[in-house]
Coordinates of C-alpha atoms in Angstrom, one line a residue:
Chain A
M1 CA 30.4 55.3 82.8
N2 CA 30.1 52.4 85.2
D3 CA 32.4 50.5 87.5
A4 CA 31.5 46.9 87.3
K5 CA 33.6 45.5 90.1
A6 CA 35.0 46.6 93.4
D7 CA 38.4 48.2 93.7
G8 CA 41.5 46.1 93.6
R9 CA 44.1 48.5 92.5
D10 CA 47.2 46.8 93.9
E11 CA 46.8 43.7 91.8
T12 CA 46.4 45.5 88.5
Q13 CA 49.0 44.4 85.9
L14 CA 47.5 45.8 82.7
I15 CA 44.7 48.1 81.6
G16 CA 43.1 46.7 78.5
V17 CA 40.8 48.8 76.4
D18 CA 38.3 47.7 73.7
W19 CA 37.5 50.9 71.8
G20 CA 35.1 50.4 68.9
T21 CA 33.0 52.7 66.8
T22 CA 30.2 53.0 69.3
H23 CA 31.6 51.8 72.6
L24 CA 34.6 52.2 74.9
R25 CA 35.3 49.5 77.5
A26 CA 38.2 49.4 79.9
Y27 CA 39.3 46.5 82.0
R28 CA 41.7 46.2 84.9
L29 CA 43.5 42.9 84.4
G30 CA 45.4 41.1 87.1
E31 CA 47.3 37.9 87.4
D32 CA 47.0 35.7 84.3
G33 CA 44.6 38.3 82.7
A34 CA 41.8 38.0 85.3
V35 CA 39.3 40.8 85.0
L36 CA 39.5 42.8 88.3
A37 CA 37.1 45.6 87.2
A38 CA 35.4 47.0 84.1
R39 CA 34.2 50.4 83.1
S40 CA 32.5 51.5 79.9
S41 CA 31.1 54.5 78.2
S42 CA 29.3 55.2 74.9
E43 CA 32.1 57.5 73.7
G44 CA 33.0 55.3 70.7
M45 CA 35.7 56.2 68.2
G46 CA 33.0 57.2 65.7
S47 CA 32.0 60.2 67.8
L48 CA 35.5 61.5 68.7
R49 CA 38.0 63.8 67.0
P50 CA 41.6 62.8 67.2
E51 CA 42.5 65.2 70.0
A52 CA 39.6 63.9 72.1
F53 CA 40.8 60.3 72.6
A54 CA 43.5 61.0 75.3
P55 CA 41.2 63.1 77.6
T56 CA 38.2 60.7 77.0
L57 CA 40.3 57.7 78.1
A58 CA 41.8 59.7 81.1
K59 CA 38.4 60.6 82.3
L60 CA 37.1 57.0 82.1
L61 CA 40.2 55.5 83.8
G62 CA 40.3 58.2 86.5
D63 CA 41.8 56.7 89.6
W64 CA 42.7 53.5 87.8
W65 CA 45.7 55.2 86.1
R66 CA 49.0 55.4 87.7
A67 CA 52.6 55.5 86.4
G68 CA 54.0 52.1 85.5
I69 CA 50.7 50.4 84.4
D70 CA 50.6 49.6 80.7
I71 CA 47.6 50.5 78.7
V72 CA 46.8 48.4 75.6
C73 CA 43.9 49.2 73.2
C74 CA 42.3 47.4 70.3
G75 CA 39.5 48.2 67.9
M76 CA 38.6 51.1 65.6
V77 CA 40.6 53.4 67.9
G78 CA 43.5 52.4 65.6
A79 CA 41.8 53.3 62.3
R80 CA 42.9 56.2 60.1
Q81 CA 40.0 58.3 61.5
G82 CA 40.8 57.2 65.1
W83 CA 43.3 58.2 67.8
M84 CA 46.4 57.2 65.8
E85 CA 46.5 54.9 62.8
A86 CA 47.9 51.4 63.5
P87 CA 48.3 50.1 60.0
Y88 CA 46.7 46.7 59.3
C89 CA 49.0 43.7 60.0
P90 CA 48.9 41.4 56.9
A91 CA 47.6 37.9 57.4
P92 CA 48.9 35.4 58.5
A93 CA 49.1 37.2 61.8
G94 CA 49.5 35.8 65.3
V95 CA 50.0 37.2 68.7
R96 CA 53.7 38.0 68.1
D97 CA 52.9 39.8 64.8
L98 CA 50.3 41.9 66.5
A99 CA 52.5 42.8 69.4
L100 CA 55.3 43.9 67.1
A101 CA 53.1 46.0 64.9
A102 CA 51.4 47.8 67.8
V103 CA 51.9 51.6 67.8
S104 CA 52.3 53.9 70.8
T105 CA 50.3 57.1 71.2
G106 CA 53.1 58.8 73.1
G107 CA 52.0 61.7 75.3
E108 CA 51.6 61.8 79.1
R109 CA 49.9 58.5 79.4
P110 CA 51.0 56.5 76.4
C111 CA 48.9 53.6 75.2
R112 CA 49.8 50.9 72.8
I113 CA 47.3 50.3 70.0
I114 CA 47.0 46.8 68.5
P115 CA 46.6 46.9 64.8
G116 CA 43.8 45.3 62.8
V117 CA 44.5 42.5 60.3
C118 CA 44.1 42.6 56.5
V119 CA 44.0 40.0 53.8
S120 CA 45.5 40.9 50.4
E121 CA 45.7 39.1 47.1
Q122 CA 48.0 40.2 44.3
G123 CA 48.7 43.5 46.0
H124 CA 45.0 44.3 46.6
L125 CA 43.2 44.5 49.9
I126 CA 40.6 41.8 50.1
D127 CA 39.3 42.2 53.6
V128 CA 40.0 44.0 56.8
M129 CA 39.1 43.8 60.5
R130 CA 39.9 45.8 63.7
G131 CA 39.1 44.3 67.1
E132 CA 38.0 40.8 66.0
E133 CA 41.7 39.8 65.7
V134 CA 42.1 40.2 69.4
K135 CA 39.0 38.1 70.1
A136 CA 40.4 35.4 67.8
I137 CA 43.7 35.5 69.6
G138 CA 41.9 35.4 72.9
A139 CA 40.0 32.2 71.8
A140 CA 43.5 30.8 71.7
H141 CA 43.0 27.8 69.5
D142 CA 43.2 26.8 65.8
G143 CA 40.1 26.3 63.7
L144 CA 37.2 28.3 62.5
I145 CA 36.1 31.2 64.6
L146 CA 33.0 33.3 64.0
S147 CA 32.5 36.7 65.5
P148 CA 28.9 37.8 64.9
G149 CA 27.9 41.5 64.9
T150 CA 27.5 44.5 62.8
H151 CA 30.2 43.1 60.5
A152 CA 30.4 39.4 61.2
K153 CA 33.8 37.8 60.6
W154 CA 34.5 34.2 59.8
I155 CA 38.1 33.7 60.8
E156 CA 40.4 30.8 60.1
V157 CA 43.2 30.3 62.6
E158 CA 46.1 28.0 61.7
G159 CA 49.2 27.4 63.8
G160 CA 48.0 30.1 66.2
R161 CA 47.8 32.7 63.5
I162 CA 44.9 34.3 61.7
A163 CA 45.3 32.9 58.2
R164 CA 42.3 34.4 56.4
F165 CA 38.9 35.7 57.1
R166 CA 35.7 37.0 55.4
T167 CA 33.3 39.8 56.4
Y168 CA 29.5 39.6 56.2
M169 CA 27.5 42.8 56.7
T170 CA 24.7 40.8 58.5
G171 CA 24.2 42.9 61.6
E172 CA 24.3 46.2 59.8
L173 CA 21.8 44.9 57.2
Y174 CA 19.5 43.8 60.1
G175 CA 19.7 47.3 61.8
L176 CA 19.0 49.1 58.5
L177 CA 16.1 46.9 57.5
A178 CA 14.5 46.7 61.0
N179 CA 14.8 50.4 61.7
H180 CA 14.7 52.2 58.4
S181 CA 13.0 50.1 55.7
V182 CA 9.4 49.3 55.0
L183 CA 10.0 46.2 57.2
R184 CA 10.1 48.5 60.2
H185 CA 6.3 48.2 60.3
S186 CA 6.6 44.4 60.5
V187 CA 9.2 43.9 63.2
G188 CA 9.4 44.5 66.9
G189 CA 11.6 43.5 69.8
P190 CA 14.8 41.5 69.7
A191 CA 15.0 38.4 67.5
Q192 CA 14.8 35.1 69.3
A193 CA 15.7 31.6 68.1
S194 CA 12.0 30.8 67.6
A195 CA 10.2 28.8 64.9
A196 CA 10.0 32.0 62.8
F197 CA 13.8 32.5 63.1
L198 CA 14.4 28.9 62.0
D199 CA 11.9 29.3 59.1
G200 CA 14.0 32.3 57.9
V201 CA 17.2 30.4 58.3
G202 CA 15.8 27.4 56.4
R203 CA 14.6 29.5 53.5
A204 CA 18.0 31.1 53.2
L205 CA 19.8 27.8 53.4
A206 CA 17.4 26.4 50.7
G207 CA 18.8 29.1 48.4
E208 CA 16.0 31.6 48.5
A209 CA 17.5 35.0 47.4
L210 CA 17.6 37.6 50.1
T211 CA 16.5 40.5 48.0
A212 CA 13.3 38.6 47.2
S213 CA 12.6 36.9 50.5
L214 CA 12.9 40.1 52.6
F215 CA 9.7 41.6 51.2
S216 CA 7.8 38.4 52.3
I217 CA 8.2 39.7 55.9
R218 CA 6.2 42.7 54.9
V219 CA 3.5 40.7 53.1
A220 CA 3.1 38.3 56.0
S221 CA 2.4 41.1 58.4
L222 CA -0.2 42.6 56.0
D223 CA -1.9 39.2 56.2
D224 CA -2.0 39.4 60.0
R225 CA -0.3 36.0 60.2
Q226 CA 3.0 37.2 61.7
T227 CA 3.5 39.1 64.9
P228 CA 6.2 41.8 65.1
Q229 CA 8.3 39.4 67.3
E230 CA 8.0 36.8 64.5
G231 CA 8.9 39.5 62.0
S232 CA 12.1 40.3 63.9
A233 CA 13.0 36.7 64.2
R234 CA 12.2 35.9 60.5
L235 CA 14.3 38.9 59.3
S236 CA 17.2 37.8 61.5
G237 CA 16.8 34.2 60.3
L238 CA 16.9 35.2 56.6
L239 CA 20.0 37.4 57.1
I240 CA 22.0 35.0 59.4
G241 CA 20.8 32.1 57.1
A242 CA 22.1 33.9 54.0
E243 CA 25.5 34.4 55.8
I244 CA 25.8 30.8 56.8
A245 CA 24.6 29.5 53.4
A246 CA 27.4 31.5 51.7
A247 CA 30.1 30.6 54.3
R248 CA 29.1 26.9 54.2
Q249 CA 30.1 26.8 50.5
D250 CA 33.6 28.0 51.6
Y251 CA 34.2 25.9 54.7
G252 CA 31.7 23.0 54.7
P253 CA 30.4 21.9 58.1
R254 CA 33.3 21.8 60.6
P255 CA 33.8 22.6 64.2
I256 CA 33.2 26.3 64.9
T257 CA 33.8 28.6 67.8
L258 CA 31.4 31.5 68.2
V259 CA 32.7 34.6 70.0
G260 CA 29.9 37.0 70.9
V261 CA 27.3 38.2 73.3
P262 CA 24.9 35.5 74.4
E263 CA 21.9 36.9 72.5
M264 CA 23.9 36.5 69.3
T265 CA 25.6 33.2 70.0
D266 CA 22.2 31.7 70.8
L267 CA 20.8 32.7 67.4
Y268 CA 23.9 31.6 65.5
T269 CA 24.1 28.3 67.4
A270 CA 20.6 27.4 66.4
A271 CA 21.2 28.5 62.8
L272 CA 24.5 26.7 62.4
K273 CA 23.0 23.5 63.7
L274 CA 20.3 23.7 61.1
A275 CA 23.0 24.2 58.5
G276 CA 24.8 21.0 59.5
F277 CA 27.5 22.5 61.7
E278 CA 27.4 19.9 64.5
A279 CA 30.2 21.1 66.8
V280 CA 29.4 24.6 67.9
E281 CA 31.1 26.1 70.9
A282 CA 30.2 29.6 72.2
L283 CA 32.7 31.9 74.0
D284 CA 31.8 35.2 75.7
A285 CA 33.0 38.1 73.6
Q286 CA 34.3 40.1 76.6
A287 CA 36.2 37.2 78.0
A288 CA 37.8 36.6 74.6
T289 CA 38.7 40.3 74.2
T290 CA 40.4 40.6 77.6
R291 CA 42.2 37.3 77.1
G292 CA 43.4 38.5 73.7
L293 CA 44.6 41.9 75.1
W294 CA 46.4 40.1 77.8
R295 CA 48.1 37.6 75.4
V296 CA 49.3 40.4 73.0
W297 CA 50.6 42.5 76.0
K298 CA 52.5 39.5 77.4
E299 CA 54.2 39.1 74.0
M300 CA 55.2 42.8 74.1
Q301 CA 57.4 42.1 77.2
Chain B
M1 CA 4.1 71.9 41.9
N2 CA 4.9 72.3 38.3
D3 CA 2.8 72.5 35.1
A4 CA 4.6 70.6 32.4
K5 CA 2.6 71.6 29.4
A6 CA 0.6 74.4 28.1
D7 CA -3.1 74.7 28.8
G8 CA -5.6 72.6 26.8
R9 CA -8.6 72.3 29.1
D10 CA -11.2 71.7 26.5
E11 CA -9.8 68.5 25.2
T12 CA -9.5 66.9 28.7
Q13 CA -11.3 63.6 29.0
L14 CA -9.8 62.3 32.2
I15 CA -7.6 63.4 35.1
G16 CA -5.2 60.5 35.9
V17 CA -3.4 60.5 39.2
D18 CA -0.3 58.5 40.2
W19 CA -0.1 58.9 44.0
G20 CA 2.7 56.9 45.6
T21 CA 4.4 57.0 49.0
T22 CA 6.7 59.9 48.2
H23 CA 5.2 61.5 45.1
L24 CA 1.9 62.9 43.6
R25 CA 1.6 63.2 39.9
A26 CA -1.5 64.3 38.0
Y27 CA -2.1 64.2 34.3
R28 CA -4.7 65.7 32.0
L29 CA -5.4 63.1 29.5
G30 CA -7.1 63.8 26.1
E31 CA -8.2 61.8 23.1
D32 CA -6.9 58.2 23.3
G33 CA -5.1 58.9 26.6
A34 CA -2.7 61.5 25.2
V35 CA -1.0 63.5 27.9
L36 CA -2.1 67.1 27.6
A37 CA -0.4 68.4 30.8
A38 CA 1.2 67.1 33.9
R39 CA 1.6 68.5 37.4
S40 CA 3.4 67.0 40.4
S41 CA 4.2 67.6 44.0
S42 CA 6.2 65.8 46.7
E43 CA 3.1 65.4 48.9
G44 CA 3.2 61.6 48.8
M45 CA 0.7 59.3 50.6
G46 CA 3.4 58.6 53.2
S47 CA 3.3 62.2 54.6
L48 CA -0.5 62.7 54.6
R49 CA -3.3 61.9 57.1
P50 CA -6.5 60.5 55.6
E51 CA -8.3 63.9 55.8
A52 CA -5.5 65.6 53.9
F53 CA -5.9 63.8 50.6
A54 CA -8.9 65.6 49.2
P55 CA -7.6 69.1 49.8
T56 CA -4.1 68.2 48.7
L57 CA -5.4 66.9 45.4
A58 CA -7.8 69.9 45.0
K59 CA -4.9 72.2 45.5
L60 CA -2.7 70.5 42.9
L61 CA -5.5 70.2 40.3
G62 CA -6.6 73.9 40.8
D63 CA -8.1 75.2 37.6
W64 CA -8.0 71.7 36.0
W65 CA -10.9 70.5 37.9
R66 CA -14.4 71.0 36.8
A67 CA -17.7 69.1 37.1
G68 CA -18.0 66.1 34.7
I69 CA -14.3 65.3 34.4
D70 CA -13.5 61.9 36.0
I71 CA -10.6 61.5 38.3
V72 CA -8.9 58.1 38.5
C73 CA -6.0 57.4 41.0
C74 CA -3.6 54.6 41.4
G75 CA -0.8 53.7 43.8
M76 CA -0.3 53.8 47.6
V77 CA -3.2 56.3 47.9
G78 CA -5.4 53.1 48.0
A79 CA -3.5 51.5 50.9
R80 CA -5.0 51.0 54.3
Q81 CA -3.1 54.0 55.5
G82 CA -4.0 56.1 52.4
W83 CA -7.0 58.1 51.4
M84 CA -9.4 55.1 51.3
E85 CA -8.5 51.5 51.2
A86 CA -9.0 49.8 47.8
P87 CA -8.6 46.2 48.8
Y88 CA -6.1 44.2 46.7
C89 CA -7.6 42.6 43.6
P90 CA -6.5 38.9 43.6
A91 CA -4.4 37.7 40.6
P92 CA -5.1 36.9 37.9
A93 CA -6.2 40.5 37.4
G94 CA -6.8 42.3 34.1
V95 CA -8.1 45.7 33.1
R96 CA -11.7 44.7 33.7
D97 CA -11.0 43.3 37.2
L98 CA -9.2 46.5 38.2
A99 CA -12.0 48.7 36.8
L100 CA -14.7 46.7 38.7
A101 CA -12.8 46.7 42.0
A102 CA -12.0 50.4 42.0
V103 CA -13.5 52.3 45.0
S104 CA -14.9 55.8 45.0
T105 CA -13.9 58.4 47.6
G106 CA -17.2 60.2 47.4
G107 CA -17.2 63.8 48.6
E108 CA -17.4 66.9 46.6
R109 CA -14.9 65.8 43.9
P110 CA -15.1 62.1 43.9
C111 CA -12.1 60.1 42.7
R112 CA -12.0 56.4 41.8
I113 CA -9.0 54.6 43.3
I114 CA -7.7 51.6 41.4
P115 CA -6.8 48.7 43.7
G116 CA -3.4 47.0 43.9
V117 CA -3.1 43.3 43.1
C118 CA -2.2 40.4 45.4
V119 CA -1.0 36.9 44.9
S120 CA -2.2 34.3 47.4
E121 CA -1.4 30.6 47.9
Q122 CA -3.5 28.4 50.1
G123 CA -5.3 31.3 51.6
H124 CA -2.1 33.2 52.5
L125 CA -0.9 36.4 50.9
I126 CA 2.4 35.8 49.0
D127 CA 3.0 39.2 47.4
V128 CA 1.4 42.6 46.9
M129 CA 1.7 45.6 44.7
R130 CA 0.1 49.0 44.3
G131 CA 0.8 51.1 41.3
E132 CA 2.8 48.7 39.2
E133 CA -0.4 46.9 38.1
V134 CA -1.4 50.0 36.2
K135 CA 2.1 50.2 34.5
A136 CA 1.7 46.6 33.5
I137 CA -1.8 47.2 32.1
G138 CA -0.4 50.2 30.4
A139 CA 2.4 48.2 28.7
A140 CA -0.6 46.3 27.2
H141 CA 1.0 43.1 26.1
D142 CA 1.6 39.6 27.4
G143 CA 4.9 38.4 28.7
L144 CA 7.4 39.3 31.4
I145 CA 7.3 42.9 32.6
L146 CA 9.9 44.3 35.1
S147 CA 9.2 47.5 37.0
P148 CA 12.5 48.6 38.7
G149 CA 12.4 50.8 41.7
T150 CA 12.3 50.9 45.5
H151 CA 10.5 47.6 45.3
A152 CA 11.2 46.1 41.9
K153 CA 8.4 43.9 40.5
W154 CA 8.8 41.0 38.1
I155 CA 5.3 40.7 36.6
E156 CA 4.0 37.9 34.4
V157 CA 1.1 39.0 32.1
E158 CA -0.9 36.2 30.5
G159 CA -4.0 36.7 28.3
G160 CA -4.0 40.4 29.2
R161 CA -4.1 39.7 33.0
I162 CA -1.5 39.9 35.7
A163 CA -1.0 36.2 36.5
R164 CA 1.7 36.4 39.2
F165 CA 4.6 38.6 40.3
R166 CA 7.5 38.8 42.7
T167 CA 8.9 41.7 44.6
Y168 CA 12.6 42.4 45.1
M169 CA 13.7 45.1 47.6
T170 CA 16.6 46.2 45.4
G171 CA 16.0 49.9 45.3
E172 CA 15.3 50.2 49.0
L173 CA 18.5 48.2 49.9
Y174 CA 20.5 50.5 47.6
G175 CA 19.2 53.6 49.3
L176 CA 19.8 52.2 52.8
L177 CA 23.3 51.0 52.0
A178 CA 24.4 54.1 50.0
N179 CA 23.1 56.6 52.6
H180 CA 23.1 54.9 56.0
S181 CA 25.6 52.1 56.1
V182 CA 29.4 52.0 56.4
L183 CA 29.4 52.0 52.5
R184 CA 28.2 55.6 52.5
H185 CA 31.9 56.5 52.8
S186 CA 32.7 54.5 49.6
V187 CA 29.9 55.7 47.2
G188 CA 29.1 59.0 45.5
G189 CA 26.8 60.1 42.8
P190 CA 24.3 58.1 40.8
A191 CA 25.2 54.6 39.6
Q192 CA 26.0 54.4 35.9
A193 CA 26.3 51.3 33.7
S194 CA 30.1 51.4 33.9
A195 CA 32.7 48.7 34.1
A196 CA 32.3 48.7 37.9
F197 CA 28.6 48.2 37.6
L198 CA 29.1 45.3 35.3
D199 CA 31.7 43.9 37.6
G200 CA 29.1 43.9 40.4
V201 CA 26.5 42.4 38.2
G202 CA 28.9 39.7 37.1
R203 CA 29.9 38.8 40.7
A204 CA 26.3 38.5 41.7
L205 CA 25.4 36.4 38.6
A206 CA 28.4 34.1 39.5
G207 CA 26.7 33.4 42.8
E208 CA 28.7 35.5 45.2
A209 CA 26.5 36.1 48.3
L210 CA 25.3 39.6 48.7
T211 CA 25.9 39.8 52.5
A212 CA 29.6 39.0 51.8
S213 CA 30.2 40.9 48.6
L214 CA 28.8 44.2 50.0
F215 CA 31.7 44.7 52.4
S216 CA 34.2 44.4 49.5
I217 CA 33.0 47.8 48.3
R218 CA 34.2 49.3 51.6
V219 CA 37.5 47.4 51.4
A220 CA 38.2 48.5 47.8
S221 CA 37.8 52.2 48.8
L222 CA 40.2 51.8 51.7
D223 CA 42.7 50.5 49.2
D224 CA 42.2 53.7 47.0
R225 CA 41.5 51.5 44.0
Q226 CA 37.8 52.5 43.7
T227 CA 36.4 56.0 43.2
P228 CA 33.1 56.9 44.9
Q229 CA 31.4 56.8 41.4
E230 CA 32.7 53.3 41.0
G231 CA 31.5 52.4 44.5
S232 CA 28.0 53.5 43.6
A233 CA 28.1 51.6 40.4
R234 CA 29.5 48.4 42.0
L235 CA 26.9 48.6 44.8
S236 CA 24.1 49.0 42.3
G237 CA 25.5 46.2 40.2
L238 CA 25.7 43.8 43.1
L239 CA 22.1 44.5 44.1
I240 CA 20.6 44.5 40.6
G241 CA 22.7 41.4 39.8
A242 CA 21.4 39.6 42.9
E243 CA 17.9 40.4 41.8
I244 CA 18.4 39.1 38.3
A245 CA 20.3 36.1 39.4
A246 CA 17.4 35.1 41.6
A247 CA 14.7 35.9 39.0
R248 CA 16.6 34.1 36.3
Q249 CA 16.1 30.9 38.2
D250 CA 12.4 31.4 38.1
Y251 CA 12.0 32.6 34.5
G252 CA 15.1 31.7 32.5
P253 CA 16.2 34.2 29.8
R254 CA 13.1 35.3 27.9
P255 CA 11.9 38.5 26.3
I256 CA 11.4 41.2 28.9
T257 CA 9.8 44.6 29.0
L258 CA 11.3 47.2 31.4
V259 CA 9.0 49.9 32.6
G260 CA 10.9 52.6 34.4
V261 CA 12.7 55.9 34.3
P262 CA 15.6 56.0 31.8
E263 CA 18.4 56.0 34.5
M264 CA 17.0 52.7 35.8
T265 CA 16.1 51.0 32.6
D266 CA 19.7 51.8 31.3
L267 CA 21.2 50.0 34.3
Y268 CA 18.8 47.0 34.1
T269 CA 19.2 46.7 30.3
A270 CA 23.0 46.3 30.7
A271 CA 22.6 43.9 33.6
L272 CA 19.9 41.8 31.9
K273 CA 22.0 41.4 28.7
L274 CA 24.9 40.3 30.8
A275 CA 22.6 37.7 32.4
G276 CA 21.6 36.3 29.0
F277 CA 18.3 38.1 28.5
E278 CA 18.7 38.9 24.8
A279 CA 15.4 40.7 24.0
V280 CA 15.0 43.7 26.4
E281 CA 12.6 46.5 25.6
A282 CA 12.4 49.7 27.7
L283 CA 9.2 51.7 28.2
D284 CA 8.9 55.0 29.9
A285 CA 7.2 54.6 33.3
Q286 CA 5.1 57.8 33.0
A287 CA 3.8 56.7 29.6
A288 CA 2.9 53.3 30.9
T289 CA 1.2 54.7 33.9
T290 CA -1.0 57.2 32.0
R291 CA -1.8 54.5 29.4
G292 CA -2.8 52.2 32.2
L293 CA -5.0 54.8 33.9
W294 CA -6.7 55.5 30.6
R295 CA -7.3 51.8 29.9
V296 CA -8.8 51.1 33.3
W297 CA -11.0 54.2 33.1
K298 CA -12.2 53.2 29.6
E299 CA -13.2 49.9 31.1
M300 CA -15.3 51.7 33.7
Q301 CA -17.5 53.3 31.1

């Protein structure tokens, strides 16, 4: 647990909570959603039983909590295996839809949990997300929004509402391959937007199949013509390139807003430009999340 | 360790050993390479230090070993991290090339280790294999040979020599995704050549990108419209389909010989037929390996 900013209790209007599978982050938000302070812990939803959520949050909030301050959560905390299920809100979904569909945990310190969003076709689920919808609402403009990560989401926002989206398992594949596959001998350190990264992106954009190109990372390291850093970058490039190559077929090059941590948006910006996406803007994920929590909460009033 | 057949020591002409990363299999081979007996253990090359290979093999062979009987090994045992490095034999490589390039371990019970094969272009390694070259030599005919597995190999044999090949990380991706990704909640049991498998193959052949289609397996299970067995089959279909879709661009539909265990050749046969490969023949991997070991040994005489 850490307290990122100095105390400012009196100005607090909302406690916003971003509770994912592997992280828990709480923010004290003041006038117009300004972040007054932040705390985080590694007690993600994935490691908690249902009865553990309330005490875990109470412990993190500590002296922040007092009667009359609303608490609004988003993320996997609202999954079926989380604190309390907040059933997916069907797309198209905007700030008002999310506010209306939020569920309350009840109890001594009730929290409202913002639901995820789903896309259905002919009565079947096509795709789901939890957490990224708040980032998209926080970005607060229409167009194509891309949230990189374990499960990257390409989100189309129309008329202020999430119209449709698609999930790519890019980050999860990277973690599995870099840490648990034969490629673990050929990679080292975080991927950077280097020449090796762009080489990987370029090969994927040229249509090289992932399942074939991945092994070339192993072969290049046997040949001593690729450092571990280059291996990481090339692996990342092949995976991000494959994601962008597929998405480009759906969307064509158009303005795109990246919402993520700088290490990720740097990589994606370089890859998107190589793929012909000229207008790429990057937003900080934390800023988009707190903005989105604030906007949904305002709509609850 | 197990002894698959009754004793027949006197007829033994060769002890053939298939020593991979996770397995060790020894065969007593008689007249014309007939398998007289087989023993195996899980002491694969990946779990052994260099000095452990000789005693591990001696323990497995036990009463099989006697002076004057040759021992020939293939597989990852000849890797740099194995018993003794048998440097890759450059393609094109046939039975004579492999026999000439084999290395001897020396010691009390010397073994000859058959090298793997590599493909280079302009002085750079392009692809490598260890073990599959013996299966391809064992298949003993020209044409396209496909060895499914952790690292599937598509091998072109011309004039009795391995001319070129390409590696697809299909089996390793399946293991990682089925056991360690979010999809582990959506799969169960071995993949079978069911409707869900063919659905996955068809989607991959139609060009759906792997990184996007994988998450649909998770979504379908949230919707309760996919059993874990169907999840396994669909995941396998998407991955095998992606491999075949990529390889089809290189080779076009042509006669193909599968060399693998029946569970794998059944899946690949169904997928290849869907992809337009009309003439698909399946060979048992163990039979191809022992045949290949025999052929290379004969060439050493």
